[in-house]
PDB file of C-alpha atoms in Angstrom:
ATOM      1  CA  MET I 125      64.871  28.164 224.572  1.00  0.00           C
ATOM      2  CA  THR I 126      62.877  24.570 225.696  1.00  0.00           C
ATOM      3  CA  LYS I 127      59.310  24.458 224.245  1.00  0.00           C
ATOM      4  CA  ALA I 128      58.412  24.154 227.781  1.00  0.00           C
ATOM      5  CA  ASP I 129      60.006  28.041 228.420  1.00  0.00           C
ATOM      6  CA  LEU I 130      58.318  28.948 225.275  1.00  0.00           C
ATOM      7  CA  ASN I 131      55.068  28.043 226.832  1.00  0.00           C
ATOM      8  CA  LYS I 132      55.160  29.499 230.044  1.00  0.00           C
ATOM      9  CA  THR I 133      57.249  32.509 228.387  1.00  0.00           C
ATOM     10  CA  LEU I 134      53.642  32.629 226.130  1.00  0.00           C
ATOM     11  CA  LEU I 135      51.653  32.150 228.631  1.00  0.00           C
ATOM     12  CA  GLU I 136      52.605  35.253 230.436  1.00  0.00           C
ATOM     13  CA  TYR I 137      52.336  37.520 227.307  1.00  0.00           C
ATOM     14  CA  ALA I 138      48.888  36.317 227.172  1.00  0.00           C
ATOM     15  CA  ASN I 139      47.971  37.122 230.606  1.00  0.00           C
ATOM     16  CA  GLU I 140      49.538  40.216 230.188  1.00  0.00           C
ATOM     17  CA  ASP I 141      47.865  41.525 227.414  1.00  0.00           C
ATOM     18  CA  LEU I 142      44.403  39.997 228.551  1.00  0.00           C
ATOM     19  CA  GLY I 143      45.047  42.221 231.719  1.00  0.00           C
ATOM     20  CA  TYR I 144      45.534  45.688 229.797  1.00  0.00           C
ATOM     21  CA  ALA I 145      42.357  44.542 227.951  1.00  0.00           C
ATOM     22  CA  LYS I 146      40.697  43.683 231.436  1.00  0.00           C
ATOM     23  CA  GLU I 147      42.018  47.004 232.857  1.00  0.00           C
ATOM     24  CA  CYS I 148      41.576  49.603 230.017  1.00  0.00           C
ATOM     25  CA  GLY I 149      38.899  47.941 228.136  1.00  0.00           C
ATOM     26  CA  SER I 150      40.692  46.736 224.874  1.00  0.00           C
ATOM     27  CA  MET I 151      44.118  46.398 223.749  1.00  0.00           C
ATOM     28  CA  MET I 152      45.872  46.097 220.580  1.00  0.00           C
ATOM     29  CA  ILE I 153      48.838  43.702 219.535  1.00  0.00           C
ATOM     30  CA  SER I 154      50.793  44.037 216.713  1.00  0.00           C
ATOM     31  CA  GLU I 155      52.609  41.697 214.638  1.00  0.00           C
ATOM     32  CA  THR I 156      50.676  38.224 215.326  1.00  0.00           C
ATOM     33  CA  LEU I 157      50.247  35.614 213.083  1.00  0.00           C
ATOM     34  CA  SER I 158      46.597  37.852 211.890  1.00  0.00           C
ATOM     35  CA  GLY I 159      48.330  40.875 211.668  1.00  0.00           C
ATOM     36  CA  SER I 160      47.431  43.629 213.893  1.00  0.00           C
ATOM     37  CA  ILE I 161      44.715  42.658 216.210  1.00  0.00           C
ATOM     38  CA  THR I 162      43.084  44.184 218.700  1.00  0.00           C
ATOM     39  CA  ILE I 163      41.260  42.567 221.883  1.00  0.00           C
ATOM     40  CA  ASN I 164      38.305  44.068 223.622  1.00  0.00           C
ATOM     41  CA  PHE I 165      36.912  43.278 227.013  1.00  0.00           C
ATOM     42  CA  GLU I 166      33.044  43.866 228.169  1.00  0.00           C
ATOM     43  CA  ASP I 167      30.797  42.254 229.988  1.00  0.00           C
ATOM     44  CA  GLU I 168      33.922  39.595 231.609  1.00  0.00           C
ATOM     45  CA  LEU I 169      34.372  38.509 228.113  1.00  0.00           C
ATOM     46  CA  TYR I 170      36.876  39.234 225.593  1.00  0.00           C
ATOM     47  CA  GLN I 171      36.191  39.674 222.021  1.00  0.00           C
ATOM     48  CA  ALA I 172      38.748  39.924 219.092  1.00  0.00           C
ATOM     49  CA  PHE I 173      39.267  41.825 215.761  1.00  0.00           C
ATOM     50  CA  ASN I 174      41.814  42.086 213.004  1.00  0.00           C
ATOM     51  CA  SER I 175      42.924  45.547 211.702  1.00  0.00           C
ATOM     52  CA  LEU I 176      39.702  46.032 209.387  1.00  0.00           C
ATOM     53  CA  GLY I 177      37.321  46.069 212.554  1.00  0.00           C
ATOM     54  CA  GLU I 178      36.431  42.277 211.471  1.00  0.00           C
ATOM     55  CA  LEU I 179      35.618  40.069 214.113  1.00  0.00           C
ATOM     56  CA  LEU I 180      38.124  37.005 214.671  1.00  0.00           C
ATOM     57  CA  THR I 181      36.402  35.478 217.737  1.00  0.00           C
ATOM     58  CA  GLY I 182      33.111  35.085 218.947  1.00  0.00           C
ATOM     59  CA  GLN I 183      32.644  36.313 222.753  1.00  0.00           C
ATOM     60  CA  MET I 184      35.388  33.742 225.146  1.00  0.00           C
ATOM     61  CA  ASN I 185      36.179  33.823 228.939  1.00  0.00           C
ATOM     62  CA  ASN I 186      39.842  34.302 229.703  1.00  0.00           C
ATOM     63  CA  GLU I 187      40.441  30.662 229.484  1.00  0.00           C
ATOM     64  CA  ARG I 188      39.499  30.121 226.370  1.00  0.00           C
ATOM     65  CA  MET I 189      41.091  33.651 225.158  1.00  0.00           C
ATOM     66  CA  ILE I 190      44.417  32.751 226.252  1.00  0.00           C
ATOM     67  CA  ASN I 191      44.621  29.625 224.472  1.00  0.00           C
ATOM     68  CA  TRP I 192      43.189  31.334 221.412  1.00  0.00           C
ATOM     69  CA  LEU I 193      45.828  34.138 221.794  1.00  0.00           C
ATOM     70  CA  ILE I 194      49.113  31.719 222.567  1.00  0.00           C
ATOM     71  CA  GLY I 195      48.293  30.626 219.680  1.00  0.00           C
ATOM     72  CA  GLN I 196      48.432  33.914 217.702  1.00  0.00           C
ATOM     73  CA  TYR I 197      52.039  35.159 218.440  1.00  0.00           C
ATOM     74  CA  ASP I 198      54.590  34.941 215.396  1.00  0.00           C
ATOM     75  CA  VAL I 199      56.978  32.915 217.476  1.00  0.00           C
ATOM     76  CA  SER I 200      58.926  31.911 214.378  1.00  0.00           C
ATOM     77  CA  ALA I 201      62.143  33.282 215.096  1.00  0.00           C
ATOM     78  CA  VAL I 202      62.256  31.215 218.650  1.00  0.00           C
ATOM     79  CA  GLU I 203      64.755  28.392 217.860  1.00  0.00           C
ATOM     80  CA  LEU I 204      63.874  25.450 219.978  1.00  0.00           C
ATOM     81  CA  GLU I 205      66.228  22.971 221.844  1.00  0.00           C
ATOM     82  CA  ASP I 206      65.922  19.729 222.266  1.00  0.00           C
TER      83      ASP I 206
END
């Protein structure tokens, strides 16, 4: 997988996860670099919490949360091609 392919895939995952959070009010994601995280959606803003309910982010709009979330996915098992 190339770095461009990985970035595209991570963007798709983030958009999908935030879509679920928006639709349902919250979304839990496991096995991230921060462990299990919950993304809450309220008043058009997202906020992330760890498994202990501690705040990981302040309130963020969609674009900022996508950028933050992309950095949380564990991609250590992905082999990148040159």
